[in-house]
Short mmCIF file of C-alpha atoms in Angstrom, two decimals:
data_model
loop_
_atom_site.label_atom_id
_atom_site.label_comp_id
_atom_site.label_asym_id
_atom_site.label_seq_id
_atom_site.Cartn_x
_atom_site.Cartn_y
_atom_site.Cartn_z
CA UNK A 1 7.19 10.84 -11.63
CA UNK A 2 3.96 12.04 -13.02
CA UNK A 3 1.72 14.61 -10.90
CA UNK A 4 -1.87 13.49 -10.08
CA UNK A 5 -4.60 15.08 -11.93
CA UNK A 6 -6.50 17.35 -9.60
CA UNK A 7 -9.94 16.31 -8.78
CA UNK A 8 -12.88 18.73 -7.81
CA UNK A 9 -15.24 16.28 -6.37
CA UNK A 10 -15.43 16.29 -2.58
CA UNK A 11 -16.32 12.78 -1.58
CA UNK A 12 -18.10 11.98 1.89
CA UNK A 13 -16.25 8.90 2.44
CA UNK A 14 -12.63 8.14 1.59
CA UNK A 15 -10.51 5.03 2.16
CA UNK A 16 -6.95 5.39 2.49
CA UNK A 17 -5.19 1.70 1.83
CA UNK A 18 -1.95 0.40 2.04
CA UNK A 19 -1.48 -3.09 0.87
CA UNK A 20 1.34 -5.87 0.27
CA UNK A 21 3.31 -8.15 2.29
CA UNK A 22 5.69 -6.89 4.75
CA UNK A 23 7.41 -10.18 4.93
CA UNK A 24 8.98 -9.86 1.37
CA UNK A 25 11.20 -6.51 1.38
CA UNK A 26 9.75 -4.24 -0.78
CA UNK A 27 6.39 -5.81 -1.23
CA UNK A 28 5.88 -4.20 2.06
CA UNK A 29 5.88 -0.63 0.61
CA UNK A 30 2.33 0.09 0.94
CA UNK A 31 1.76 -1.13 4.72
CA UNK A 32 4.64 1.17 5.35
CA UNK A 33 3.14 4.02 3.77
CA UNK A 34 -0.14 3.71 5.68
CA UNK A 35 1.55 3.14 8.74
CA UNK A 36 3.64 6.27 8.37
CA UNK A 37 0.60 8.26 7.64
CA UNK A 38 -0.96 7.18 10.43
CA UNK A 39 1.66 7.92 13.15
CA UNK A 40 2.58 11.70 11.67
CA UNK A 41 -0.70 12.75 10.65
CA UNK A 42 -4.55 13.59 11.86
CA UNK A 43 -7.22 12.87 9.90
CA UNK A 44 -10.87 13.33 10.36
CA UNK A 45 -13.33 10.27 11.16
CA UNK A 46 -14.81 10.14 7.42
CA UNK A 47 -11.27 9.18 6.11
CA UNK A 48 -10.59 5.83 6.88
CA UNK A 49 -6.75 4.40 6.97
CA UNK A 50 -6.49 0.53 6.55
CA UNK A 51 -3.51 -1.86 6.44
CA UNK A 52 -5.11 -4.10 3.83
CA UNK A 53 -2.17 -6.54 3.70
CA UNK A 54 -3.08 -9.44 1.18
CA UNK A 55 -6.61 -9.59 2.11
CA UNK A 56 -8.06 -9.61 -1.15
CA UNK A 57 -11.94 -10.08 -1.53
CA UNK A 58 -12.14 -9.57 2.39
CA UNK A 59 -11.51 -5.95 1.35
CA UNK A 60 -14.75 -5.73 -0.69
CA UNK A 61 -17.02 -4.48 2.09
CA UNK A 62 -14.34 -1.37 2.80
CA UNK A 63 -14.59 -0.14 -0.82
CA UNK A 64 -18.23 -0.48 -0.94
CA UNK A 65 -18.31 1.68 1.93
CA UNK A 66 -16.29 4.46 0.34
CA UNK A 67 -16.72 7.39 -2.36
CA UNK A 68 -13.02 7.71 -2.88
CA UNK A 69 -9.95 5.55 -2.56
CA UNK A 70 -6.37 5.96 -2.35
CA UNK A 71 -3.83 2.74 -2.67
CA UNK A 72 -0.10 2.66 -1.42
CA UNK A 73 1.47 -0.38 -3.26
CA UNK A 74 4.56 -1.60 -4.48
CA UNK A 75 3.93 -2.11 -8.44
CA UNK A 76 6.05 -3.33 -11.56
CA UNK A 77 5.52 -0.88 -13.88
CA UNK A 78 8.40 -2.00 -15.97
CA UNK A 79 10.64 1.46 -14.48
CA UNK A 80 13.97 1.93 -12.83
CA UNK A 81 13.81 0.42 -9.24
CA UNK A 82 12.59 3.29 -6.81
CA UNK A 83 10.44 5.14 -9.38
CA UNK A 84 7.15 6.24 -8.12
CA UNK A 85 4.35 6.67 -10.36
CA UNK A 86 0.65 7.85 -10.32
CA UNK A 87 -2.00 6.26 -11.77
CA UNK A 88 -5.76 7.06 -11.60
CA UNK A 89 -9.46 6.28 -11.73
CA UNK A 90 -9.97 3.61 -14.56
CA UNK A 91 -6.39 2.86 -15.03
CA UNK A 92 -6.00 1.42 -11.51
CA UNK A 93 -7.46 -2.01 -12.05
CA UNK A 94 -5.01 -2.31 -14.96
CA UNK A 95 -1.84 -1.60 -13.32
CA UNK A 96 -2.89 -3.50 -10.46
CA UNK A 97 -2.63 -6.94 -12.39
CA UNK A 98 -0.75 -6.05 -15.67
CA UNK A 99 2.49 -7.38 -14.38
CA UNK A 100 1.80 -9.12 -10.83
CA UNK A 101 4.70 -9.66 -8.54
CA UNK A 102 2.43 -11.49 -5.86
CA UNK A 103 -1.11 -13.05 -5.35
CA UNK A 104 -2.08 -9.78 -3.49
CA UNK A 105 -2.10 -7.98 -6.65
CA UNK A 106 -4.39 -10.39 -8.23
CA UNK A 107 -6.54 -10.11 -5.47
CA UNK A 108 -7.08 -6.40 -5.27
CA UNK A 109 -7.51 -6.33 -8.77
CA UNK A 110 -10.57 -8.72 -8.23
CA UNK A 111 -11.78 -6.54 -5.40
CA UNK A 112 -12.26 -3.55 -7.87
CA UNK A 113 -13.56 -5.86 -10.75
CA UNK A 114 -16.32 -7.06 -8.47
CA UNK A 115 -17.28 -3.78 -6.73
CA UNK A 116 -17.35 -2.16 -10.01
CA UNK A 117 -19.60 -5.17 -11.33
CA UNK A 118 -22.00 -4.55 -7.94
CA UNK A 119 -21.86 -0.72 -8.93
CA UNK A 120 -19.95 0.12 -5.51
CA UNK A 121 -16.77 0.90 -6.59
CA UNK A 122 -15.44 4.18 -5.47
CA UNK A 123 -16.02 7.03 -7.78
CA UNK A 124 -12.56 8.22 -7.84
CA UNK A 125 -9.27 6.28 -7.15
CA UNK A 126 -5.91 7.08 -6.77
CA UNK A 127 -3.11 4.50 -6.89
CA UNK A 128 0.64 5.63 -5.36
CA UNK A 129 2.83 2.98 -6.65
CA UNK A 130 6.85 2.43 -6.47
CA UNK A 131 8.93 0.05 -8.64
CA UNK A 132 10.48 -2.68 -6.08
CA UNK A 133 13.88 -2.92 -5.58
CA UNK A 134 13.87 -6.27 -3.92
CA UNK A 135 11.36 -8.71 -3.57
CA UNK A 136 12.65 -12.41 -3.00
CA UNK A 137 14.22 -11.46 0.62
CA UNK A 138 12.08 -13.35 3.19
CA UNK A 139 11.85 -11.29 6.69
CA UNK A 140 13.76 -8.49 4.63
CA UNK A 141 12.94 -4.72 5.03
CA UNK A 142 12.49 -2.17 2.67
CA UNK A 143 15.34 -0.99 0.45
CA UNK A 144 16.82 2.42 0.90
CA UNK A 145 15.59 3.62 -2.71
CA UNK A 146 12.13 2.22 -1.56
CA UNK A 147 11.79 3.41 1.68
CA UNK A 148 12.97 6.96 0.45
CA UNK A 149 9.37 6.91 -1.33
CA UNK A 150 7.23 6.88 1.41
CA UNK A 151 7.32 10.32 2.81
CA UNK A 152 6.67 11.71 -1.12
CA UNK A 153 4.03 9.32 -1.38
CA UNK A 154 2.34 10.11 1.97
CA UNK A 155 2.94 14.00 0.76
CA UNK A 156 0.88 12.87 -2.52
CA UNK A 157 -1.58 11.54 -0.77
CA UNK A 158 -2.18 14.36 1.50
CA UNK A 159 -2.16 16.81 -1.24
CA UNK A 160 -5.32 14.72 -2.89
CA UNK A 161 -6.83 14.80 0.51
CA UNK A 162 -6.68 18.55 1.04
CA UNK A 163 -8.29 18.83 -2.80
CA UNK A 164 -11.07 16.59 -1.35
CA UNK A 165 -11.57 19.28 1.43
CA UNK A 166 -9.95 16.85 3.94
CA UNK A 167 -8.42 18.84 7.15
CA UNK A 168 -5.20 17.18 7.44
CA UNK A 169 -2.65 18.39 10.03
CA UNK A 170 0.51 17.07 11.89
CA UNK A 171 -0.79 14.48 14.64
CA UNK A 172 -1.55 10.94 14.44
CA UNK A 173 -4.60 9.09 13.44
CA UNK A 174 -5.90 6.19 15.75
CA UNK A 175 -7.41 3.16 13.93
CA UNK A 176 -7.81 -0.29 14.65
CA UNK A 177 -6.93 -1.46 11.29
CA UNK A 178 -3.15 -1.24 10.94
CA UNK A 179 -0.87 -4.01 11.88
CA UNK A 180 0.14 -4.81 15.27
CA UNK A 181 3.01 -2.60 16.56
CA UNK A 182 5.15 -5.36 16.76
CA UNK A 183 5.67 -5.59 13.29
CA UNK A 184 5.72 -1.98 12.85
CA UNK A 185 9.02 -1.25 10.64
CA UNK A 186 11.00 -0.06 13.04
CA UNK A 187 10.62 -3.21 15.54
CA UNK A 188 10.45 -5.34 12.50
CA UNK A 189 13.47 -4.09 10.77
CA UNK A 190 15.62 -3.53 13.61
CA UNK A 191 14.81 -7.19 15.11
CA UNK A 192 15.64 -8.96 12.07
CA UNK A 193 18.16 -11.56 12.58
CA UNK A 194 21.61 -11.79 11.01
CA UNK A 195 21.92 -13.72 7.73
CA UNK A 196 24.08 -16.10 9.24
CA UNK A 197 21.32 -17.42 11.11
CA UNK A 198 18.27 -16.44 9.29
CA UNK A 199 17.26 -18.09 5.64
CA UNK A 200 16.72 -15.20 3.34
CA UNK A 201 14.63 -16.85 0.70
CA UNK A 202 12.10 -18.97 2.90
CA UNK A 203 11.79 -21.14 5.99
CA UNK A 204 14.77 -23.19 5.90
CA UNK A 205 12.98 -26.03 8.26
CA UNK A 206 10.55 -26.88 4.82
CA UNK A 207 13.65 -27.04 2.51
CA UNK A 208 14.61 -30.91 1.23
CA UNK A 209 17.73 -32.10 2.70
CA UNK A 210 20.43 -32.78 0.19
CA UNK A 211 21.70 -36.76 0.49
#
């Protein structure tokens, strides 16, 4: 794993964003990272933690309000499954869309491009991405290799935040921009039905019936 390059500029407004779709196994990595960060670390008011899900251009106003951006995501880097890779600044848009795994990556690449055109894109960007193990598992949770990277990814984000002058300490960050507790990782994965009663590739109610 590559180490992020240290930055000396201390931004006034920071957005820490987790993106992805928790319904498709490792696609939910970014969302689970931001959830973990909020549950275990107390951050000051100028650091905005947000579950961006798959909202695409709806995230544009939040980027416009930020001087610096940290993004957690599952990214197809073409690396061994479970590998984490750090990408920064101008390279972030290229990696968000070079090998698309789902529509959310195209959408977020468009968000960054639009923010750049409008002159409101954060000056500093850090993408903390992990190569997914499994995506084609509807309703599935994170695979162990992917889940094992949550804590290292959060520590990388915390190190960068501290370089930006943020006072981070153990505790909780209260924010209204996380997913509903009913789909938090523990509740979601523990409540998953057994394979013999739940389809793993989609909603079987809408599959064509064989003659």
